[in-house]
PDB file of N, CA and C in Angstrom:
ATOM      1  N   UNK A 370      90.303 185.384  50.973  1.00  0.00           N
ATOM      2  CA  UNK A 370      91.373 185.718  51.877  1.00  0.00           C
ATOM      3  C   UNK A 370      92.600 184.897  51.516  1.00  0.00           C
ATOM      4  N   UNK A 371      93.656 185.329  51.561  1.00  0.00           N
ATOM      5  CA  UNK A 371      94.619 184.978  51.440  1.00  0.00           C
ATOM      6  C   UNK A 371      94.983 183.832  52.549  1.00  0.00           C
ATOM      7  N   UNK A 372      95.079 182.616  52.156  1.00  0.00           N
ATOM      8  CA  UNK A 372      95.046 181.696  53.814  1.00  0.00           C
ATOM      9  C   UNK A 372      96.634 181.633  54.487  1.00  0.00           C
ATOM     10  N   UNK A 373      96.507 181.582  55.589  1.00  0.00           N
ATOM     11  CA  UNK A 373      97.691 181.313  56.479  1.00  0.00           C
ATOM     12  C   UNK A 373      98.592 180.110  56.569  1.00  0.00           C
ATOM     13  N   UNK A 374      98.109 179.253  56.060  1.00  0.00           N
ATOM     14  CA  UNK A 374      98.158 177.790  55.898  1.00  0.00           C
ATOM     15  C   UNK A 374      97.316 176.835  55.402  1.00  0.00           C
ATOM     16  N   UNK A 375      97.916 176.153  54.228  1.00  0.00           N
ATOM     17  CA  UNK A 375      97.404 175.706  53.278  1.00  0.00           C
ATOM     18  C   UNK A 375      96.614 174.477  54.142  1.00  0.00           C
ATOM     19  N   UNK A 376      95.339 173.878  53.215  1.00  0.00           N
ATOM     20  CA  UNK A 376      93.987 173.323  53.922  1.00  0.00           C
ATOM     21  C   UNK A 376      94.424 171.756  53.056  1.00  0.00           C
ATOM     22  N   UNK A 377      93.441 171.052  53.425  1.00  0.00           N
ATOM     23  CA  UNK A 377      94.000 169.558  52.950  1.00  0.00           C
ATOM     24  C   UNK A 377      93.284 169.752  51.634  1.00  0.00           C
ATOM     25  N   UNK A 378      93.339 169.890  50.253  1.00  0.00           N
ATOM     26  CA  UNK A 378      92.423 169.066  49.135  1.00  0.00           C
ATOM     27  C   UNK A 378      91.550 169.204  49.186  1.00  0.00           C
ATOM     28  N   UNK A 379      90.331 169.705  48.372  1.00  0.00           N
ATOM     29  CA  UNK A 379      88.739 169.314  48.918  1.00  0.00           C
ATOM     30  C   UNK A 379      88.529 170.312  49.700  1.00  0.00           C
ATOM     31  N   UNK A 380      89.203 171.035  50.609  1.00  0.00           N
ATOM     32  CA  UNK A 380      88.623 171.927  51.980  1.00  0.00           C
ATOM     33  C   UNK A 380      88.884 173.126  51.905  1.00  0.00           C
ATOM     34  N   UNK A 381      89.412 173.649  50.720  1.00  0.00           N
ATOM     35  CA  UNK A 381      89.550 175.339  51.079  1.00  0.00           C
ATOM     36  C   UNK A 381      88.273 175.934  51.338  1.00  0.00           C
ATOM     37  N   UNK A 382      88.128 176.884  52.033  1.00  0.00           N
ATOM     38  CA  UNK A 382      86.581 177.963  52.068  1.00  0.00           C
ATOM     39  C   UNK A 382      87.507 179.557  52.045  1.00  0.00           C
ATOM     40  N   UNK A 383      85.947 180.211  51.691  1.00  0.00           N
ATOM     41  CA  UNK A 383      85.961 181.314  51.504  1.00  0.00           C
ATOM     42  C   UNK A 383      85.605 181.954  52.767  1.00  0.00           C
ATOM     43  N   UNK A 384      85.070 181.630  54.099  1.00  0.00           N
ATOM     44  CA  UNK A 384      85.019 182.512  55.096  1.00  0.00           C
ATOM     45  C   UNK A 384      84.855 181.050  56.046  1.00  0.00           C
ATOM     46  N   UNK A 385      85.076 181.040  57.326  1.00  0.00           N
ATOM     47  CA  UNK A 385      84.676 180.039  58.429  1.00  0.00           C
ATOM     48  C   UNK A 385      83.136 179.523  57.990  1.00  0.00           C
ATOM     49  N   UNK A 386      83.179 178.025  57.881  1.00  0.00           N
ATOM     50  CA  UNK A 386      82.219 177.144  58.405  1.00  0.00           C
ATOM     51  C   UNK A 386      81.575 177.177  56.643  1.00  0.00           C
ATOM     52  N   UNK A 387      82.024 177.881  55.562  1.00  0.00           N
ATOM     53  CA  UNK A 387      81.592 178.315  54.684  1.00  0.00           C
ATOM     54  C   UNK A 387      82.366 176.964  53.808  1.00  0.00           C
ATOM     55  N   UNK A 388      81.249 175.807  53.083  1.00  0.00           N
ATOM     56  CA  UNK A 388      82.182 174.957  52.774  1.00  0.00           C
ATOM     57  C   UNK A 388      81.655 175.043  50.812  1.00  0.00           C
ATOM     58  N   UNK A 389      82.991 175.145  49.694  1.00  0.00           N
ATOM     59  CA  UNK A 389      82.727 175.122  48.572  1.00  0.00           C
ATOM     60  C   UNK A 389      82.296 173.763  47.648  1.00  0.00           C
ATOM     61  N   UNK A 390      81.793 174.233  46.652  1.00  0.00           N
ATOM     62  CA  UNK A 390      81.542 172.632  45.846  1.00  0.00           C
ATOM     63  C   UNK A 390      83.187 172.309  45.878  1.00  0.00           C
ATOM     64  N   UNK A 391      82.998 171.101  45.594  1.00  0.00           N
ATOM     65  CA  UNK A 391      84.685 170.207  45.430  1.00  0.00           C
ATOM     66  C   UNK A 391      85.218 170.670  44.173  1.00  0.00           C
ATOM     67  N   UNK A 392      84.469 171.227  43.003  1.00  0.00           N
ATOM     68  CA  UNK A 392      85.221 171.605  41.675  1.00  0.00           C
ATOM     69  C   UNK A 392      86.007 173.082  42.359  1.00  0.00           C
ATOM     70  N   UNK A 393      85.552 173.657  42.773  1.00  0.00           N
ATOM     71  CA  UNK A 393      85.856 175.003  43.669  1.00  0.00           C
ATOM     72  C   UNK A 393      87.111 174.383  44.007  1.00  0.00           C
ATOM     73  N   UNK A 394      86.569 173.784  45.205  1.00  0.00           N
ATOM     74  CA  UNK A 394      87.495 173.778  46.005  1.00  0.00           C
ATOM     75  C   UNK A 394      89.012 173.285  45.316  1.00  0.00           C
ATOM     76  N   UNK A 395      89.121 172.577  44.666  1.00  0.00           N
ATOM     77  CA  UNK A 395      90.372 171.759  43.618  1.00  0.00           C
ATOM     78  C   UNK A 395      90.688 173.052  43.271  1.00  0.00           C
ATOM     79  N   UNK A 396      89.842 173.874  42.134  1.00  0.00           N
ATOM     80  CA  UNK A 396      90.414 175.343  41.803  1.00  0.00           C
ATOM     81  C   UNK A 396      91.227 175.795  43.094  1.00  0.00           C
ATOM     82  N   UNK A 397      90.659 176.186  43.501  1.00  0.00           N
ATOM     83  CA  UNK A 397      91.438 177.273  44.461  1.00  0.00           C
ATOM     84  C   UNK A 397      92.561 176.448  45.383  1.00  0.00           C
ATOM     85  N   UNK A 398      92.264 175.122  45.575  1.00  0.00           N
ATOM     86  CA  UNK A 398      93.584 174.446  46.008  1.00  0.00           C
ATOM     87  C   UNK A 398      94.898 174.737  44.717  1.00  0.00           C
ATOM     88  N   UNK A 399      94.890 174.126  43.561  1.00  0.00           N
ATOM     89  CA  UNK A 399      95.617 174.645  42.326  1.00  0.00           C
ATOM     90  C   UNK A 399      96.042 176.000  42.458  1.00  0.00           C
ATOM     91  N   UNK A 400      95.251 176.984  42.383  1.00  0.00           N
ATOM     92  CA  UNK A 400      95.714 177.849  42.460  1.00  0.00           C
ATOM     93  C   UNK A 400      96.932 178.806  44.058  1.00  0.00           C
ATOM     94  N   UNK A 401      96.434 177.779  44.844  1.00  0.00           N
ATOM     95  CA  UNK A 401      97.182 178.624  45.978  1.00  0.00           C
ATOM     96  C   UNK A 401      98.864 177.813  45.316  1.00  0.00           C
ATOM     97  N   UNK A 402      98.923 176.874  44.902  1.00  0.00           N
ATOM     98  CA  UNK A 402      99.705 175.860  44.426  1.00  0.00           C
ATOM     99  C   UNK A 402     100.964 176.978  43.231  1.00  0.00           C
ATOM    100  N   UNK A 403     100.161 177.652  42.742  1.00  0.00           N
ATOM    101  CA  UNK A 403     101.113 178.683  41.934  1.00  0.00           C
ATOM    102  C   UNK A 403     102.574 179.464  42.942  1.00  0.00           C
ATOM    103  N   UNK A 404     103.359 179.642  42.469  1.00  0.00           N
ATOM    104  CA  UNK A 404     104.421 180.309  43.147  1.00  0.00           C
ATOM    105  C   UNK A 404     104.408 181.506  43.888  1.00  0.00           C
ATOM    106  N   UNK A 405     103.848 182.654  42.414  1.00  0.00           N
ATOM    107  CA  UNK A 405     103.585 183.583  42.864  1.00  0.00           C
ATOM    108  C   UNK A 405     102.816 184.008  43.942  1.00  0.00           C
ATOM    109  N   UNK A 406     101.277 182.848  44.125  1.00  0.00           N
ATOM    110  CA  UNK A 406     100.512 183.149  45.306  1.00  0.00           C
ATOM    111  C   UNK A 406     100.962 182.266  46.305  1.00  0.00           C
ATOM    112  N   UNK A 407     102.350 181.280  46.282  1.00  0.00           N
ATOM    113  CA  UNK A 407     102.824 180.655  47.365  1.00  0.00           C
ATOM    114  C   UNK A 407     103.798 182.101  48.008  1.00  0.00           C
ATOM    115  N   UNK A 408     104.496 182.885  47.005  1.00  0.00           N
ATOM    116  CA  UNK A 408     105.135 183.826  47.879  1.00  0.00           C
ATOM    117  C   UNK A 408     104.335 185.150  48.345  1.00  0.00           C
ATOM    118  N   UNK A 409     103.373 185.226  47.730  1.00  0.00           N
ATOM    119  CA  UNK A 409     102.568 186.172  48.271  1.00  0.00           C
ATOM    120  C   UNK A 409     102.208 186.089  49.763  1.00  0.00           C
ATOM    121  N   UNK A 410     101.805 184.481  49.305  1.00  0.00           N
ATOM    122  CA  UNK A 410     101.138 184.313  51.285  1.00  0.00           C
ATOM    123  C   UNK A 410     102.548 184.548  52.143  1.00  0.00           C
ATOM    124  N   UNK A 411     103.252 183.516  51.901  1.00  0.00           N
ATOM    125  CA  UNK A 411     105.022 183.998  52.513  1.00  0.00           C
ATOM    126  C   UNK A 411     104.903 185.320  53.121  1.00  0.00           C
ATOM    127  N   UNK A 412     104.656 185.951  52.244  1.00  0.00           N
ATOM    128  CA  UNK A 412     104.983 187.799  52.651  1.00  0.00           C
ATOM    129  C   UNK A 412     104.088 188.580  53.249  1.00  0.00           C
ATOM    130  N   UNK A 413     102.935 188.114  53.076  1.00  0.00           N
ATOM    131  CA  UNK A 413     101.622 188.301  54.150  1.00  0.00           C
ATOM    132  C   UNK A 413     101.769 187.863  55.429  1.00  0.00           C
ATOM    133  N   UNK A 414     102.268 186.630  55.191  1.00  0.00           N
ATOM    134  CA  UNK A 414     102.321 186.386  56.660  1.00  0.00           C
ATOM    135  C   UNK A 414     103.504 186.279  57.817  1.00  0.00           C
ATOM    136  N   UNK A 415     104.317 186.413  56.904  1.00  0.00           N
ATOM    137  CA  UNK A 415     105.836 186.631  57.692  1.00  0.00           C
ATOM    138  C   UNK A 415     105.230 188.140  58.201  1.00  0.00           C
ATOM    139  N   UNK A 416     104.499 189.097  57.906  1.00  0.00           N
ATOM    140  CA  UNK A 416     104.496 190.532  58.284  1.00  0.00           C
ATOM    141  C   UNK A 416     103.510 190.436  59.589  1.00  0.00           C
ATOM    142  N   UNK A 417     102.874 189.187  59.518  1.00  0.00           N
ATOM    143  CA  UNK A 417     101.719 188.656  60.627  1.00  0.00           C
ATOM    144  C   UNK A 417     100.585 189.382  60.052  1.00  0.00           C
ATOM    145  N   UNK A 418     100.253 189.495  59.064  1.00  0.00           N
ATOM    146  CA  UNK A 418      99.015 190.509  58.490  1.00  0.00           C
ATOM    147  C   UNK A 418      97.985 189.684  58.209  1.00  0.00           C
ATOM    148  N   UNK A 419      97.295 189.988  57.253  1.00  0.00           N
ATOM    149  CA  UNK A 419      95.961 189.611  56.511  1.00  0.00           C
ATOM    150  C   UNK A 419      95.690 189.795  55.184  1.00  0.00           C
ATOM    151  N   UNK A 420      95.626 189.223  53.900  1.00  0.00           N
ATOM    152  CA  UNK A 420      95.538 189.576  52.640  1.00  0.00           C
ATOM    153  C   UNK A 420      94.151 188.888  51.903  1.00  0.00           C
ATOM    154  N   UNK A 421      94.099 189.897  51.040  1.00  0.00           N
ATOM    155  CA  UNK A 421      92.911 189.296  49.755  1.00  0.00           C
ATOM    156  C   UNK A 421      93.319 189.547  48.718  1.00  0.00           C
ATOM    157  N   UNK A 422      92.815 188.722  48.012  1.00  0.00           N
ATOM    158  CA  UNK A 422      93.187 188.764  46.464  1.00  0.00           C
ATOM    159  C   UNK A 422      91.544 189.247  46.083  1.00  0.00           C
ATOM    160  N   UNK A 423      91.995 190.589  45.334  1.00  0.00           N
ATOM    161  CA  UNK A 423      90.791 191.568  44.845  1.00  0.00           C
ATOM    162  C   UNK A 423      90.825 191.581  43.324  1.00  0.00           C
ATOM    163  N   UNK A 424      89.724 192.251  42.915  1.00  0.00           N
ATOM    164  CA  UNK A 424      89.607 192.395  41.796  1.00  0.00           C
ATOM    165  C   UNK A 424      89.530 190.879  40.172  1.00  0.00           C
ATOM    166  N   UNK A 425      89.360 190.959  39.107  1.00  0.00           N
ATOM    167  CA  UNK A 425      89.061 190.034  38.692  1.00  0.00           C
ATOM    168  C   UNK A 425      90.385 189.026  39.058  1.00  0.00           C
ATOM    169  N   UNK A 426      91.221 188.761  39.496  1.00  0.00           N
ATOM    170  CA  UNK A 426      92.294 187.920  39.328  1.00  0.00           C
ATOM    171  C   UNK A 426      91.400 186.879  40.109  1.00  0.00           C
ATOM    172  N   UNK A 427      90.774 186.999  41.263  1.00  0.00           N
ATOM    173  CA  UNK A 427      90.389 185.390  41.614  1.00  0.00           C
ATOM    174  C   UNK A 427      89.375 184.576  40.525  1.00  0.00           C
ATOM    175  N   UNK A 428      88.435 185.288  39.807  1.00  0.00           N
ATOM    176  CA  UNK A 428      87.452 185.089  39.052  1.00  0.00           C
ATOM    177  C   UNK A 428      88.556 183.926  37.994  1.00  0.00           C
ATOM    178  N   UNK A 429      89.181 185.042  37.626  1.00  0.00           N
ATOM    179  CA  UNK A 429      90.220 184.565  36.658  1.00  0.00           C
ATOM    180  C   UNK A 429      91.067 182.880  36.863  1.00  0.00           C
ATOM    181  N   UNK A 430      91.438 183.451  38.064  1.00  0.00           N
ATOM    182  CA  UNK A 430      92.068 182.099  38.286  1.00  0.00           C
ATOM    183  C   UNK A 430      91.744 180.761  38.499  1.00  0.00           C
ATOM    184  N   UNK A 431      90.320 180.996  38.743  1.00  0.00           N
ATOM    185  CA  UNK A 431      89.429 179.682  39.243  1.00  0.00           C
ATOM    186  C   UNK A 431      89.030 179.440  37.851  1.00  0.00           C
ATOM    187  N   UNK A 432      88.835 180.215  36.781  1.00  0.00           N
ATOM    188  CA  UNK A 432      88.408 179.721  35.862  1.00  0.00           C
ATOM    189  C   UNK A 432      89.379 179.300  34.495  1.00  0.00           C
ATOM    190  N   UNK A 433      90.812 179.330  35.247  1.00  0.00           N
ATOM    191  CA  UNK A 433      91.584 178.769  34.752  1.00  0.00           C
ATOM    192  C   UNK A 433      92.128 179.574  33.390  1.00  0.00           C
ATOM    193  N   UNK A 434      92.166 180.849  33.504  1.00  0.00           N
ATOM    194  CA  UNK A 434      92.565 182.178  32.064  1.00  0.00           C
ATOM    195  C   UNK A 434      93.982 181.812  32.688  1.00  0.00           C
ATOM    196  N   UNK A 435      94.861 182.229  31.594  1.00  0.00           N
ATOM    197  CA  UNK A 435      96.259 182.642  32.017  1.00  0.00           C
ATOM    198  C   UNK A 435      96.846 183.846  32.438  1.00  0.00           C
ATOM    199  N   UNK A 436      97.254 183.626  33.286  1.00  0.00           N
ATOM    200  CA  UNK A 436      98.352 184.780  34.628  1.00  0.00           C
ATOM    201  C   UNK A 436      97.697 186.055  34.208  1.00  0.00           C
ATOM    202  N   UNK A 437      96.741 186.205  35.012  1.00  0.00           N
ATOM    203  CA  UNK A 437      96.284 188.013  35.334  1.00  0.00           C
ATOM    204  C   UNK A 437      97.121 188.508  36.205  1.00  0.00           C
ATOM    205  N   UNK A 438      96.910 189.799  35.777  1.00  0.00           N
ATOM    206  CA  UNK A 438      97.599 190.543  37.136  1.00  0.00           C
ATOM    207  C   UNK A 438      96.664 190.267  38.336  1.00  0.00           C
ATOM    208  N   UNK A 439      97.479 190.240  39.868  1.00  0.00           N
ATOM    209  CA  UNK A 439      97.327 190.087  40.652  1.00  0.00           C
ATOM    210  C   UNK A 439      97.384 191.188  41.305  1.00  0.00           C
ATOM    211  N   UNK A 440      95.924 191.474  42.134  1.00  0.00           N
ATOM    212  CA  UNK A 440      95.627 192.855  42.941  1.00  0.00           C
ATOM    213  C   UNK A 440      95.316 192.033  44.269  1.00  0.00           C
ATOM    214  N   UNK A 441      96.305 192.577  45.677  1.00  0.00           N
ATOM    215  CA  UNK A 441      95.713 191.793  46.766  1.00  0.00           C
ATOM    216  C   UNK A 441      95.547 193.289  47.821  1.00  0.00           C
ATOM    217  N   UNK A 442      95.019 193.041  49.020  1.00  0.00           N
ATOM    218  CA  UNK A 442      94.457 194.226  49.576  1.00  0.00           C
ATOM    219  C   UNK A 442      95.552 193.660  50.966  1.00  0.00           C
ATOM    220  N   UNK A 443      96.092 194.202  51.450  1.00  0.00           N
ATOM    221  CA  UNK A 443      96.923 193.559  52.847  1.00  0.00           C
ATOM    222  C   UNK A 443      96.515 194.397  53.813  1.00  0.00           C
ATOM    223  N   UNK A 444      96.505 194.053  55.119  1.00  0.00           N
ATOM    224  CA  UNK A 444      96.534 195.228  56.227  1.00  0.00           C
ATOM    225  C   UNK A 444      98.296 195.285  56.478  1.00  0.00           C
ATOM    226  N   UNK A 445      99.187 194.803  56.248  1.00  0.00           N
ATOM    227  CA  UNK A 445     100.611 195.165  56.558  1.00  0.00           C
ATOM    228  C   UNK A 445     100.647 196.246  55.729  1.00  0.00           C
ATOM    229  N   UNK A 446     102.269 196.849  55.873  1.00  0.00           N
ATOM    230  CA  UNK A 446     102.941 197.834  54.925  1.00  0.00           C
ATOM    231  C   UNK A 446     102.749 197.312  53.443  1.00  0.00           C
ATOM    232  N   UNK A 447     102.288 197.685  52.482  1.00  0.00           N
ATOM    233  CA  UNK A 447     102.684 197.001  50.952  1.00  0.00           C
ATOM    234  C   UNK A 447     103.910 197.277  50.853  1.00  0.00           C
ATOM    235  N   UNK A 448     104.926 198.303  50.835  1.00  0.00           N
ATOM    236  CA  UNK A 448     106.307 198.288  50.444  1.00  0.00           C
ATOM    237  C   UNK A 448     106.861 197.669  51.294  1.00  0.00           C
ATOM    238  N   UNK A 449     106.893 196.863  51.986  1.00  0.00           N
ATOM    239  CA  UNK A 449     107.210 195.251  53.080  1.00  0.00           C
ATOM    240  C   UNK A 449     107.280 194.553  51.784  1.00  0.00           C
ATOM    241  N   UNK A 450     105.929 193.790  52.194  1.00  0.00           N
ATOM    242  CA  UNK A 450     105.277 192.909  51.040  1.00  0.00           C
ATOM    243  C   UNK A 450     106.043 193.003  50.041  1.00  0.00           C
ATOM    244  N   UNK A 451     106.304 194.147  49.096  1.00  0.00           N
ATOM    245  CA  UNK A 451     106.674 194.104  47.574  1.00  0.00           C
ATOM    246  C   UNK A 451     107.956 193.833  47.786  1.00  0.00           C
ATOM    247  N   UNK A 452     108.732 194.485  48.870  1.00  0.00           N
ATOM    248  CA  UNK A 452     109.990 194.390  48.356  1.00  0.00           C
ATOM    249  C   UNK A 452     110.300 192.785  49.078  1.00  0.00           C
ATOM    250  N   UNK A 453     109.716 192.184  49.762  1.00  0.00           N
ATOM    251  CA  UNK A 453     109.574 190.585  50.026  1.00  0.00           C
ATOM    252  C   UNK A 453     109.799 189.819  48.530  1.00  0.00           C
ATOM    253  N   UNK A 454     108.470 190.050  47.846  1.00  0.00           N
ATOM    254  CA  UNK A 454     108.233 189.269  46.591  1.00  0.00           C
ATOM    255  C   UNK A 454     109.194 190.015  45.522  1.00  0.00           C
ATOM    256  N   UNK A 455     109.812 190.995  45.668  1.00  0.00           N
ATOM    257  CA  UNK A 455     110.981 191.739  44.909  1.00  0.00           C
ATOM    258  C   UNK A 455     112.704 190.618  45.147  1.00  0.00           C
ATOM    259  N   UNK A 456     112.871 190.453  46.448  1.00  0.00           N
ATOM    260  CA  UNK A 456     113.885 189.742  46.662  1.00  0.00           C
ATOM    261  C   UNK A 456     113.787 188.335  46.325  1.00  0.00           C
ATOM    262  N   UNK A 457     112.337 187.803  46.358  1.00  0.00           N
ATOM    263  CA  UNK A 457     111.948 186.284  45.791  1.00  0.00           C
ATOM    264  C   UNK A 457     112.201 186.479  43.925  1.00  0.00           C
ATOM    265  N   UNK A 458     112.512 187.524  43.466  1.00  0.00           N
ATOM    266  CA  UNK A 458     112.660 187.380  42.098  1.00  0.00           C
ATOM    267  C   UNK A 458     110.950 187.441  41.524  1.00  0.00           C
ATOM    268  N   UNK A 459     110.431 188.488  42.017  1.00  0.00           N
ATOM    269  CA  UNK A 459     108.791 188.173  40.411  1.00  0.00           C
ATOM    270  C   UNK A 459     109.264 189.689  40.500  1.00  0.00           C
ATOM    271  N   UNK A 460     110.060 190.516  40.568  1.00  0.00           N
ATOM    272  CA  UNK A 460     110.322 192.038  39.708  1.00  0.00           C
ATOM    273  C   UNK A 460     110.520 192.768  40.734  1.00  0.00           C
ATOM    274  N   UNK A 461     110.547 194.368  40.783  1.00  0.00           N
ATOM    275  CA  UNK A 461     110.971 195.236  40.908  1.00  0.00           C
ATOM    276  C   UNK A 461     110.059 195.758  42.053  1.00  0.00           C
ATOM    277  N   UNK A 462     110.218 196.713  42.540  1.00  0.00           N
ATOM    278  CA  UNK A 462     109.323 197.658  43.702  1.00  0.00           C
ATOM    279  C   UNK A 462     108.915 198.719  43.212  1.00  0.00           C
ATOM    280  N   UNK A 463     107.376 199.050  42.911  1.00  0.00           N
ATOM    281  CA  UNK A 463     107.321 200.365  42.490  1.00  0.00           C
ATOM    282  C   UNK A 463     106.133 201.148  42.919  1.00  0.00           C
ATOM    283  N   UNK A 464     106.899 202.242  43.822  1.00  0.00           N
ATOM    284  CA  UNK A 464     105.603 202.979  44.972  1.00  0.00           C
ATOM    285  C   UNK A 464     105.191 203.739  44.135  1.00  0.00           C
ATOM    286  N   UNK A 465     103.510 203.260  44.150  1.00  0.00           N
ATOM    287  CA  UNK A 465     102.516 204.033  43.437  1.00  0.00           C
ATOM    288  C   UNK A 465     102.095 205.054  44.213  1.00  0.00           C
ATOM    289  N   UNK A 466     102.103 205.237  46.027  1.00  0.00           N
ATOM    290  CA  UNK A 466     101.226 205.931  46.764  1.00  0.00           C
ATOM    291  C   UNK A 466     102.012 205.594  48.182  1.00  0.00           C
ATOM    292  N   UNK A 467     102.337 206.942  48.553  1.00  0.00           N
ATOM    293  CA  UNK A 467     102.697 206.836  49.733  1.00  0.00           C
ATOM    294  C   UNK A 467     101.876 207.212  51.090  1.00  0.00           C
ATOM    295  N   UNK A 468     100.748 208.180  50.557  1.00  0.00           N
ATOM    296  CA  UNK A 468      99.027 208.644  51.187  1.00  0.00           C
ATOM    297  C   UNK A 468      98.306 207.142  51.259  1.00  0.00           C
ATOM    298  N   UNK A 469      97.722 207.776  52.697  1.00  0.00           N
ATOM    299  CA  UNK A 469      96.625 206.436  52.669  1.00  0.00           C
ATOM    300  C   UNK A 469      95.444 206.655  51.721  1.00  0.00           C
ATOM    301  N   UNK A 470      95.466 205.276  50.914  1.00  0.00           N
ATOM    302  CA  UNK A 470      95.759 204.487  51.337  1.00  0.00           C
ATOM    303  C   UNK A 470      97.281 203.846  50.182  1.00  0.00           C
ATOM    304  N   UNK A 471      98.399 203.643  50.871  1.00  0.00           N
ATOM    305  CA  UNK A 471      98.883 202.967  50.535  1.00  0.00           C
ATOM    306  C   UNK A 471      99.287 202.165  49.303  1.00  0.00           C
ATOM    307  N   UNK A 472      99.947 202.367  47.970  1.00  0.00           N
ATOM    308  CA  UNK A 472      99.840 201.640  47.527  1.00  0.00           C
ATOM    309  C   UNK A 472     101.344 201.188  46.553  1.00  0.00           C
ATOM    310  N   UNK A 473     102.030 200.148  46.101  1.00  0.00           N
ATOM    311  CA  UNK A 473     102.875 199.712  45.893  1.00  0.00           C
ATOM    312  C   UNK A 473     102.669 198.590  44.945  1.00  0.00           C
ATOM    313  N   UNK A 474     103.661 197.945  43.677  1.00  0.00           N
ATOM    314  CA  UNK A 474     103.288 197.351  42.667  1.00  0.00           C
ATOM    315  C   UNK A 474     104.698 196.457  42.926  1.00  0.00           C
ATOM    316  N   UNK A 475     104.592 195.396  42.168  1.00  0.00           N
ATOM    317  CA  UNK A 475     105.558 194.981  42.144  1.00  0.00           C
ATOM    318  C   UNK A 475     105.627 194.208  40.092  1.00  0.00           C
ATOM    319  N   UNK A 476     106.895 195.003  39.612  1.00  0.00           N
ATOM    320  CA  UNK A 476     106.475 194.821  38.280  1.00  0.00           C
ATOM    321  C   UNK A 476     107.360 193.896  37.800  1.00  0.00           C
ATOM    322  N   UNK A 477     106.998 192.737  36.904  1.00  0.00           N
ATOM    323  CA  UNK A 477     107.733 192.190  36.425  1.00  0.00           C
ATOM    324  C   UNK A 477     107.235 191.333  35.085  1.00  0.00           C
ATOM    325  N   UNK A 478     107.187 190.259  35.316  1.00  0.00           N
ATOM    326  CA  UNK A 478     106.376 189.179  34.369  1.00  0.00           C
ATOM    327  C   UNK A 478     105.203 189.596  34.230  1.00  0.00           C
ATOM    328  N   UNK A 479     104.578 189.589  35.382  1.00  0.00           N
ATOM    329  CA  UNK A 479     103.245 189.382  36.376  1.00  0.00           C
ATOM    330  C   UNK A 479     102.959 190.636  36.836  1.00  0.00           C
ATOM    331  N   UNK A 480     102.421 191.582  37.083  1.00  0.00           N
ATOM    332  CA  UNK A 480     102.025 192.482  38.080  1.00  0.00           C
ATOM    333  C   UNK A 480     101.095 191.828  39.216  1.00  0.00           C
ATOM    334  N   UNK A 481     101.975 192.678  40.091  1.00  0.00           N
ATOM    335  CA  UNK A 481     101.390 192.257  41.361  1.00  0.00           C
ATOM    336  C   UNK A 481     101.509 193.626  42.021  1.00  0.00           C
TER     337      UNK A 481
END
């Protein structure tokens, strides 16, 4: 899940009460630490929503590959979201799907 607010060091989890080894946990602290997934959350949660990061990009990132594309699942609008991280500068807005479900890219460096 995409968190709402970042956790102290040592303490991220993957669901309530759910606690990771500490190598984990450092990963995924690092990684929320990236820009792109600092403005992601930004835009998740300014919308008051809920997000995940799907597909191999978390695998990826914990294991430290360089910049996959990023697939996240939101319950907000995605063309919110994109054009959020569009005005933060990581690229462009580009509606893949306007049928549910929903879907919107944001292209640049990075796909997101």
């Amino acid at each position: 899940m995409i968190p709402n607010t970042p956790r102290a060091p040592g303490t991220s989890r993957i669901a309530r009460g759910v606690r990771l080894p500490p190598r984990v946990a450092r990963a995924l602290d690092a990684m929320w630490r990236r820009p792109v997934l600092r403005a992601l959350r930004r835009a998740v949660n300014e919308g008051d929503s809920e997000g995940w990061l799907v597909g191999g990009a978390p695998r990826d990132l914990l294991l430290g590959r360089a910049d996959p594309d990023l697939d996240a699942a939101i319950s907000a609008d995605p063309f919110q979201v994109a054009a959020m991280l569009a005005r933060a500068g990581f690229g462009t807005v580009v509606p893949l799907s306007d049928a549910s479900p929903r879907v919107a890219r944001v292209a640049g460096r990075r796909e997101i």
